[in-house]
PDB file of N, CA and C in Angstrom:
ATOM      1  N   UNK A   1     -36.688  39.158 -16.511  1.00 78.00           N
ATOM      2  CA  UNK A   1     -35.847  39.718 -15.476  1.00 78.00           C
ATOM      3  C   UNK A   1     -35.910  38.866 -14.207  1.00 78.00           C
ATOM      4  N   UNK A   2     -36.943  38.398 -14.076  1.00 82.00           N
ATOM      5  CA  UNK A   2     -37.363  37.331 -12.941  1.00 82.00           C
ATOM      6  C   UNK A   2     -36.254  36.317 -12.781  1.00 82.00           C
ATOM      7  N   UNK A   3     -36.455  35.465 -14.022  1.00 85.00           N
ATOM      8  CA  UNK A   3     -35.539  34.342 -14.038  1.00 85.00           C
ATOM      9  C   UNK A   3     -34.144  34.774 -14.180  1.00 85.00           C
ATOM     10  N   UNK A   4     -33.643  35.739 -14.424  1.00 84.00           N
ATOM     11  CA  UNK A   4     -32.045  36.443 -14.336  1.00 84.00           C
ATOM     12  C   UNK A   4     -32.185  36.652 -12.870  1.00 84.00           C
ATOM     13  N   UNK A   5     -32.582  37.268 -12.299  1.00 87.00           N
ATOM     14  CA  UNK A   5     -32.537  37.385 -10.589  1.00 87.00           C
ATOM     15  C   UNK A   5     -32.497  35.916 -10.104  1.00 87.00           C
ATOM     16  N   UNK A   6     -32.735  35.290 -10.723  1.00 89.00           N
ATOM     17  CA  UNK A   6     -32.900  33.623  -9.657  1.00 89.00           C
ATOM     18  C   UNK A   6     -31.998  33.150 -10.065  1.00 89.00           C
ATOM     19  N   UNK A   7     -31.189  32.695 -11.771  1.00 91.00           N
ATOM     20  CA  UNK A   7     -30.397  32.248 -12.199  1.00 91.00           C
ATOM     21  C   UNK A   7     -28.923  32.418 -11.829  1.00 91.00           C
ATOM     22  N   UNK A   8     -28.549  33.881 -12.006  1.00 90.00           N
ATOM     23  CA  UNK A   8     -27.111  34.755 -11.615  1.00 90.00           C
ATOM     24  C   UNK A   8     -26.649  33.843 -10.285  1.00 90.00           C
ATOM     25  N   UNK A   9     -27.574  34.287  -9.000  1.00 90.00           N
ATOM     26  CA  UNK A   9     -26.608  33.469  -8.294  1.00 90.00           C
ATOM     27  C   UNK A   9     -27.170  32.205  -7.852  1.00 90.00           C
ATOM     28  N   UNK A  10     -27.709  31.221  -8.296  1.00 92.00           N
ATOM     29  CA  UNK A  10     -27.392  29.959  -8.818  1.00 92.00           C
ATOM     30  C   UNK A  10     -26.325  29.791  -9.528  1.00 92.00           C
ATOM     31  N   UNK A  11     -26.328  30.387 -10.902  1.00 92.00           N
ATOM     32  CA  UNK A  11     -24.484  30.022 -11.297  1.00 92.00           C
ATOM     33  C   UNK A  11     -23.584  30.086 -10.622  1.00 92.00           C
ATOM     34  N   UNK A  12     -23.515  31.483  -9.884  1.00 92.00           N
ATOM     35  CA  UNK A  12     -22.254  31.931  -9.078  1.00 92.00           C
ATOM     36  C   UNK A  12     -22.133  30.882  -8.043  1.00 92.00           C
ATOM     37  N   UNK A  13     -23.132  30.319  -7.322  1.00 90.00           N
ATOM     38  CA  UNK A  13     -23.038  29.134  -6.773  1.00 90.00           C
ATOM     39  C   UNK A  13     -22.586  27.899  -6.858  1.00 90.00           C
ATOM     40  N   UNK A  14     -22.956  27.927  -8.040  1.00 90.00           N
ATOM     41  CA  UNK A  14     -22.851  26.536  -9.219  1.00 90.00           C
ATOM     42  C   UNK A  14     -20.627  26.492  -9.118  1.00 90.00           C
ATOM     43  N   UNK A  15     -20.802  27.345  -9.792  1.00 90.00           N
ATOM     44  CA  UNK A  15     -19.364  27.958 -10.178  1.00 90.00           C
ATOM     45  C   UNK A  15     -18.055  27.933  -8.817  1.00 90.00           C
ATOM     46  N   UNK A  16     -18.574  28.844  -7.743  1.00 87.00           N
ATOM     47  CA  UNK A  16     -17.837  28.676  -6.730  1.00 87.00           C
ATOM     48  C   UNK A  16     -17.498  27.552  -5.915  1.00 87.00           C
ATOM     49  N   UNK A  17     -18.832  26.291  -6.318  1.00 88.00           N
ATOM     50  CA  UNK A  17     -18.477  24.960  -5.630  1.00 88.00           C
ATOM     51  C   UNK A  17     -17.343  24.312  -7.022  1.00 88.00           C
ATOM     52  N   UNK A  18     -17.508  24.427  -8.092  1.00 83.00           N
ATOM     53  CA  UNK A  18     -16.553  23.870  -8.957  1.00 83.00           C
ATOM     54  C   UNK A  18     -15.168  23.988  -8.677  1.00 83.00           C
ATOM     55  N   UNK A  19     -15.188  25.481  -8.747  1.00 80.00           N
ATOM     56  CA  UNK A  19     -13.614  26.318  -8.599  1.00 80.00           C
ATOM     57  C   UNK A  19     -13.061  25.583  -7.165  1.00 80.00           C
ATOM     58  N   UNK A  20     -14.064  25.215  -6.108  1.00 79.00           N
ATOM     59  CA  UNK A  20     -13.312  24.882  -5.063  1.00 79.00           C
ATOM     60  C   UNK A  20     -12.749  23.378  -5.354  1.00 79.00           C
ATOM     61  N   UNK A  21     -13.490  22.483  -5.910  1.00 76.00           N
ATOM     62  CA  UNK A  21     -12.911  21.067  -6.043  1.00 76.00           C
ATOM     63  C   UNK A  21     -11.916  21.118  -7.411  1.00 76.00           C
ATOM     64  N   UNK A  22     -11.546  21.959  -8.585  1.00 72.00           N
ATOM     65  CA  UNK A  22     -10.868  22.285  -9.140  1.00 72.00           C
ATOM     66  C   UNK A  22      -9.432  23.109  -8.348  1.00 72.00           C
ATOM     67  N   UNK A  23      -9.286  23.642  -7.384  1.00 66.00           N
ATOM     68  CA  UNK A  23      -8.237  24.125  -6.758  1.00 66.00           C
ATOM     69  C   UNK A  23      -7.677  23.067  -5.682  1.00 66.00           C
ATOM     70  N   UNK A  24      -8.591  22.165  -5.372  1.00 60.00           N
ATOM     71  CA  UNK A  24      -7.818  20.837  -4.449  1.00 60.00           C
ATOM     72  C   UNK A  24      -6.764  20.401  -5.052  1.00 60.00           C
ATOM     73  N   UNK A  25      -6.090  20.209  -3.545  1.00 62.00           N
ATOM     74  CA  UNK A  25      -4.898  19.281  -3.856  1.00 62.00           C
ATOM     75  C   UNK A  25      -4.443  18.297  -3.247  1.00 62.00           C
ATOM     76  N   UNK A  26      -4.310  17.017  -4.304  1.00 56.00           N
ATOM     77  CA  UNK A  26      -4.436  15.906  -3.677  1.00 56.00           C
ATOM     78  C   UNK A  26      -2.980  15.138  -3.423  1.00 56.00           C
ATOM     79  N   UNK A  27      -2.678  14.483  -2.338  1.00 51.00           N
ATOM     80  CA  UNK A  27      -1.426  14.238  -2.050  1.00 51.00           C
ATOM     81  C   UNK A  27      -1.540  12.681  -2.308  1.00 51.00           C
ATOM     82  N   UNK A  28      -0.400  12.000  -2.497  1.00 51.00           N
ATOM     83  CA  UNK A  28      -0.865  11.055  -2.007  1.00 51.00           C
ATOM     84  C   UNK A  28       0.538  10.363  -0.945  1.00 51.00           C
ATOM     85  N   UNK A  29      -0.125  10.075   0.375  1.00 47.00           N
ATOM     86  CA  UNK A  29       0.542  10.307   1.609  1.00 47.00           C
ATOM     87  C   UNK A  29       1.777   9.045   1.918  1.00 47.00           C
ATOM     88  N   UNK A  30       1.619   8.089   0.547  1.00 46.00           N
ATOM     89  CA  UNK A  30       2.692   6.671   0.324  1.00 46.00           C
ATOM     90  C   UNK A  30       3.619   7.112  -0.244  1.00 46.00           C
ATOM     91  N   UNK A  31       4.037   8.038  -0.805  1.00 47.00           N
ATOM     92  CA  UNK A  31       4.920   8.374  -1.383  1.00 47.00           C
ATOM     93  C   UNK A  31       5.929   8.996  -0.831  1.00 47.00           C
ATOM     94  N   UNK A  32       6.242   8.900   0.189  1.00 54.00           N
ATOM     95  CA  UNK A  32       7.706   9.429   1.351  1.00 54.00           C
ATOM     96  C   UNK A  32       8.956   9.200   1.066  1.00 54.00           C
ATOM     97  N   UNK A  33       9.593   9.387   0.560  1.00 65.00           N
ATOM     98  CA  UNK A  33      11.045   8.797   0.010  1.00 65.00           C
ATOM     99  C   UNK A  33      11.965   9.372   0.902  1.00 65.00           C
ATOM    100  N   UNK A  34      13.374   8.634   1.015  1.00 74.00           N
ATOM    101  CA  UNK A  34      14.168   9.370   1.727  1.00 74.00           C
ATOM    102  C   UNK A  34      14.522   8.311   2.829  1.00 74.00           C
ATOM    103  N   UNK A  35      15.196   8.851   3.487  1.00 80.00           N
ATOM    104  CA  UNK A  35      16.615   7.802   4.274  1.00 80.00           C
ATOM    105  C   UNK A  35      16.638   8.687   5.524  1.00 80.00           C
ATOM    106  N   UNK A  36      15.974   7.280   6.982  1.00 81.00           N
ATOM    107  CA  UNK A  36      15.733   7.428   8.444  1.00 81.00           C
ATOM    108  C   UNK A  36      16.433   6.577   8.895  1.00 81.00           C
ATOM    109  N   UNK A  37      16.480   7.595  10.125  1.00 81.00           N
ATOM    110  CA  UNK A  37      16.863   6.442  11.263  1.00 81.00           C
ATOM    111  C   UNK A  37      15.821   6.921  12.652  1.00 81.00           C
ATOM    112  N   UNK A  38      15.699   5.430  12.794  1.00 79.00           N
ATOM    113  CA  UNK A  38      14.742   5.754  14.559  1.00 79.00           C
ATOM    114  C   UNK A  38      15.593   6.408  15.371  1.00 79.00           C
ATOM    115  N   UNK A  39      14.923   7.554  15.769  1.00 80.00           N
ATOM    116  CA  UNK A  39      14.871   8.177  17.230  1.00 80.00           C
ATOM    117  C   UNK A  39      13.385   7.699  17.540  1.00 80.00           C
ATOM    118  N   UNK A  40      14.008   7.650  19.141  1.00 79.00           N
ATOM    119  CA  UNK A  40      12.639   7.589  20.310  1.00 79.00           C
ATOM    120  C   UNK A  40      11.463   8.299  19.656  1.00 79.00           C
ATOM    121  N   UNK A  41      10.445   7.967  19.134  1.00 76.00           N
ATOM    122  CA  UNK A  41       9.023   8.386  19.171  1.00 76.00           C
ATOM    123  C   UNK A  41       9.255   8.868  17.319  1.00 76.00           C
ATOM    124  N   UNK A  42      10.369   8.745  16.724  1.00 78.00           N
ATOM    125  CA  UNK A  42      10.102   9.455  15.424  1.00 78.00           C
ATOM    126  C   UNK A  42      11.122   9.030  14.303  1.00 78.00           C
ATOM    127  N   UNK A  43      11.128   9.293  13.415  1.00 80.00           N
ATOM    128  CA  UNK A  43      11.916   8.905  12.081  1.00 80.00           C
ATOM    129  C   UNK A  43      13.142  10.335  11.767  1.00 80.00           C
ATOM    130  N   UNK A  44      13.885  10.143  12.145  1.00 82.00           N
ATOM    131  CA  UNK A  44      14.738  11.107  11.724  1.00 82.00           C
ATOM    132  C   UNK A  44      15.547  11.033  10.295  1.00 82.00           C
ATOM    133  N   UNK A  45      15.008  12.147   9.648  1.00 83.00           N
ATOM    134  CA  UNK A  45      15.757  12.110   8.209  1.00 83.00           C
ATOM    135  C   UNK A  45      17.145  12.502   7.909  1.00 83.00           C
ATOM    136  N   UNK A  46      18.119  11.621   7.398  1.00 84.00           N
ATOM    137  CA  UNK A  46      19.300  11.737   7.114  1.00 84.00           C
ATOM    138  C   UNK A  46      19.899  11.350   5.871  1.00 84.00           C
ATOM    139  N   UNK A  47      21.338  12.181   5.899  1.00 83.00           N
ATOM    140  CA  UNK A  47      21.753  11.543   3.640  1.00 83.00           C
ATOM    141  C   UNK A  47      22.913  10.661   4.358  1.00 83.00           C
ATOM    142  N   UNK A  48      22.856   9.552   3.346  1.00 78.00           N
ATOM    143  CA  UNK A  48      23.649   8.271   3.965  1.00 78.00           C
ATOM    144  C   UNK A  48      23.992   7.864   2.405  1.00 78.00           C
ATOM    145  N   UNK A  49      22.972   7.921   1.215  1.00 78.00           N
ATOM    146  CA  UNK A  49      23.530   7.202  -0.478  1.00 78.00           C
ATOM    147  C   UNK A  49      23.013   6.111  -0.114  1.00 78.00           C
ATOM    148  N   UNK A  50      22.174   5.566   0.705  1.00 78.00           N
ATOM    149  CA  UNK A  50      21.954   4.028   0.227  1.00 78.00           C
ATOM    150  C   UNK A  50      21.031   4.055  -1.106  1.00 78.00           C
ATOM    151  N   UNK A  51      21.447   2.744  -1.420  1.00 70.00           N
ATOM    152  CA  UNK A  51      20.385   2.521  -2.873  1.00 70.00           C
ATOM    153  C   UNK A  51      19.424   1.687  -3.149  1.00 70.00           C
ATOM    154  N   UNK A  52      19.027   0.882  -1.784  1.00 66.00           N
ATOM    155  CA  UNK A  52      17.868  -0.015  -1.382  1.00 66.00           C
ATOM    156  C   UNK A  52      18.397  -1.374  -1.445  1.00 66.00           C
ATOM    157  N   UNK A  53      19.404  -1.714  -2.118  1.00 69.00           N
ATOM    158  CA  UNK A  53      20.536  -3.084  -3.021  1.00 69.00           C
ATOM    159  C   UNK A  53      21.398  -3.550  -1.987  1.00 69.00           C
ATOM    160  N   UNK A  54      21.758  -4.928  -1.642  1.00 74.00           N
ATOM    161  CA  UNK A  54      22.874  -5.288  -1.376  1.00 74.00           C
ATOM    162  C   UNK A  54      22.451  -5.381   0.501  1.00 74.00           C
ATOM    163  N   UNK A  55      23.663  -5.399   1.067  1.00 82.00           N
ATOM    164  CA  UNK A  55      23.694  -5.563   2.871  1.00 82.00           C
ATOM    165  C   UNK A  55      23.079  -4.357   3.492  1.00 82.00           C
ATOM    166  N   UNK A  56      22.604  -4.312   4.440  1.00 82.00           N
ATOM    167  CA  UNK A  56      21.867  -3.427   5.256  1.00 82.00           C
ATOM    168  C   UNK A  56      22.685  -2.175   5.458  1.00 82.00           C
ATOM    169  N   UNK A  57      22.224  -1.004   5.112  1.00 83.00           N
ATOM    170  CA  UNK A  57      23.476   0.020   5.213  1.00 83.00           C
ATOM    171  C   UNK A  57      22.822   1.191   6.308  1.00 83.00           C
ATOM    172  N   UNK A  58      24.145   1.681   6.943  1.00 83.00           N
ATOM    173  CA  UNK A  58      24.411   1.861   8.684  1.00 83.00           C
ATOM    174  C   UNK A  58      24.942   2.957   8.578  1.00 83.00           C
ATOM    175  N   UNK A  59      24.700   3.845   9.217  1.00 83.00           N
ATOM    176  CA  UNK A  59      25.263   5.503   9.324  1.00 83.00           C
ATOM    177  C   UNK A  59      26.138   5.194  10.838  1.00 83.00           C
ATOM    178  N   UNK A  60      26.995   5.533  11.054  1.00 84.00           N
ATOM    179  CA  UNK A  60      27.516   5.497  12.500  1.00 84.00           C
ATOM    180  C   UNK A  60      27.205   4.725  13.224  1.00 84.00           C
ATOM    181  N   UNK A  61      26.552   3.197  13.398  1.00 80.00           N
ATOM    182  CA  UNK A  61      26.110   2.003  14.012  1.00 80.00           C
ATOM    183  C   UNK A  61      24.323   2.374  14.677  1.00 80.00           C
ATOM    184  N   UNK A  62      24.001   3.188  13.476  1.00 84.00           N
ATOM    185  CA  UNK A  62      22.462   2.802  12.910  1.00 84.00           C
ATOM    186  C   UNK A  62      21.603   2.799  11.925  1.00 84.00           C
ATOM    187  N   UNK A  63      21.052   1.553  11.469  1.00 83.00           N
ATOM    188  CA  UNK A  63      20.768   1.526  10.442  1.00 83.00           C
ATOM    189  C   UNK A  63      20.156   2.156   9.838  1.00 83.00           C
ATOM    190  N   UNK A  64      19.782   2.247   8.463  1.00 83.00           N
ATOM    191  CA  UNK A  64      18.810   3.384   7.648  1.00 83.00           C
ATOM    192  C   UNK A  64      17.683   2.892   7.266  1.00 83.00           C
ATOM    193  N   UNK A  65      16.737   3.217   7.416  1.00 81.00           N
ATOM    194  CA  UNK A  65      15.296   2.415   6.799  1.00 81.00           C
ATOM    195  C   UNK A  65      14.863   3.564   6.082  1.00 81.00           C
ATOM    196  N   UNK A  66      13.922   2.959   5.043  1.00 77.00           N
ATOM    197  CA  UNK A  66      12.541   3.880   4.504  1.00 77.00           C
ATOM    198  C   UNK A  66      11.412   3.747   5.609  1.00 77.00           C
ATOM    199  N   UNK A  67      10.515   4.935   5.438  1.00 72.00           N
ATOM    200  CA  UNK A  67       9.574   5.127   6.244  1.00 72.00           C
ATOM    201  C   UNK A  67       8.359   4.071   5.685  1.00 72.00           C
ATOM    202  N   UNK A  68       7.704   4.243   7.148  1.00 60.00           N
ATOM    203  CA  UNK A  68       7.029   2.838   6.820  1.00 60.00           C
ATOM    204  C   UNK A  68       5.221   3.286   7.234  1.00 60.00           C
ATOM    205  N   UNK A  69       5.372   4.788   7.683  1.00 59.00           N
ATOM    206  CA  UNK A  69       3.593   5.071   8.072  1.00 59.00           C
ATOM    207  C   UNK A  69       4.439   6.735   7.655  1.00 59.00           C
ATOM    208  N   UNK A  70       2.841   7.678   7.357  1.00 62.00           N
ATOM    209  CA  UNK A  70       3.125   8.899   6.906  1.00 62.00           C
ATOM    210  C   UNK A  70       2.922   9.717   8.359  1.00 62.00           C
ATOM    211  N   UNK A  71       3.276   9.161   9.518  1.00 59.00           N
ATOM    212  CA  UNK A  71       3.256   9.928  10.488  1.00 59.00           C
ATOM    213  C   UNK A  71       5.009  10.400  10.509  1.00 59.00           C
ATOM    214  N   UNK A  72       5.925   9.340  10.696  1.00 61.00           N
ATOM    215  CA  UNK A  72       7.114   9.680  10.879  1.00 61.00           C
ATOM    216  C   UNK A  72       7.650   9.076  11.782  1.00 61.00           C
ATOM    217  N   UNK A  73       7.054   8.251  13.126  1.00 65.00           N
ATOM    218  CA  UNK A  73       7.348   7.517  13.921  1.00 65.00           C
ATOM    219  C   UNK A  73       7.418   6.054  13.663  1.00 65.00           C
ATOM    220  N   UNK A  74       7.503   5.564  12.285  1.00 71.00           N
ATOM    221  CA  UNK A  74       7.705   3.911  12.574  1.00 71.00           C
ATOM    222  C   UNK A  74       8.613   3.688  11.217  1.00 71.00           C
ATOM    223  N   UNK A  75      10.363   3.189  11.379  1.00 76.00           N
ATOM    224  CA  UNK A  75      10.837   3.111  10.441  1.00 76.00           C
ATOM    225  C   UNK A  75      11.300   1.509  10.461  1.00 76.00           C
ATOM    226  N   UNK A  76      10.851   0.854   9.586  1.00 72.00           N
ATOM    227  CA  UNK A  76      10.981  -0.402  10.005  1.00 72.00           C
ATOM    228  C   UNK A  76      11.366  -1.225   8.645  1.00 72.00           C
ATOM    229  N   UNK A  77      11.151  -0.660   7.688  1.00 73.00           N
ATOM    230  CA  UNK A  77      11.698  -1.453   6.725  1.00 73.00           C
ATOM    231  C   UNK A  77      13.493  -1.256   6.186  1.00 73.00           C
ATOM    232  N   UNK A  78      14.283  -1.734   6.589  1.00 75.00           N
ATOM    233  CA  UNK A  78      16.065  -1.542   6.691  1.00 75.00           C
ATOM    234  C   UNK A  78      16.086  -0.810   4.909  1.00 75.00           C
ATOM    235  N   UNK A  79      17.038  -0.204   4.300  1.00 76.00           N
ATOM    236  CA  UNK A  79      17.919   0.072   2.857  1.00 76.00           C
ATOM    237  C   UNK A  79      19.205  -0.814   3.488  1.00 76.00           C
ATOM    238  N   UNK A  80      19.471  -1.086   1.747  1.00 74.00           N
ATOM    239  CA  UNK A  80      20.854  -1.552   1.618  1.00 74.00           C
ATOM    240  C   UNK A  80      21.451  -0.856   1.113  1.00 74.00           C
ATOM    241  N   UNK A  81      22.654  -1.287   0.828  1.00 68.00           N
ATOM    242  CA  UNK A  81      23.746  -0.503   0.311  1.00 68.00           C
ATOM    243  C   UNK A  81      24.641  -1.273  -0.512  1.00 68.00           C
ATOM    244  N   UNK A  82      24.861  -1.029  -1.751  1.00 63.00           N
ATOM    245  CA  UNK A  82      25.687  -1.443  -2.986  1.00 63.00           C
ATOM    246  C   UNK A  82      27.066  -0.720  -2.978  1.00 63.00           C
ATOM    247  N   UNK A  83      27.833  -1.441  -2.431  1.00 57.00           N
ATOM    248  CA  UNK A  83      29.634  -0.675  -2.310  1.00 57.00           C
ATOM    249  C   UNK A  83      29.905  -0.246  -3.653  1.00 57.00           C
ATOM    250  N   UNK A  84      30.761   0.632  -4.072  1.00 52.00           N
ATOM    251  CA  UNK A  84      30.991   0.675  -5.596  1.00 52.00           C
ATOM    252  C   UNK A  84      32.277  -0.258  -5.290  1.00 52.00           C
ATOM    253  N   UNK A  85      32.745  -0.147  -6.877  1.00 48.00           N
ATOM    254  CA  UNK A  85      33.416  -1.550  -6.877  1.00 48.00           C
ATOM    255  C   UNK A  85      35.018  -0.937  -7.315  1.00 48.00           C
TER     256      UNK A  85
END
């Protein structure tokens, strides 16, 4: 009975640290997809169809980039755009 009183919650211990790294969730923060344009201090998300291909493609005389940090403020790499034909 001794060692059942000491064991029980050791497991439950055991157990509740498992369940917690078993319920994580892991992101991974490079994976941002989607079509910006700089505003002052931030990346504003907009639908424009570019397809990454071809000349630099421009919503209303500004261009569209992919995001380039997972904050939201630095869009610096341009999309192109493939005209259909």
């Amino acid at each position: 009975m001794k060692k059942l009183k000491f064991i029980l919650p050791v497991m439950a211990f055991v157990f509740a640290i498992a369940v917690s790294f078993a319920s994580a969730k892991f992101v991974e923060t490079t994976d941002i997809v989607g079509e910006f344009i700089q505003k002052p201090g931030l990346c504003e998300p907009v639908t424009a169809g570019c397809s990454g291909d071809g000349p630099t493609c421009t919503i209303p005389g500004q261009i569209v980039y992919r995001i380039s940090n997972e904050t939201l403020t630095m869009c610096s790499d341009p999309l192109g755009h493939t005209p259909l034909p």
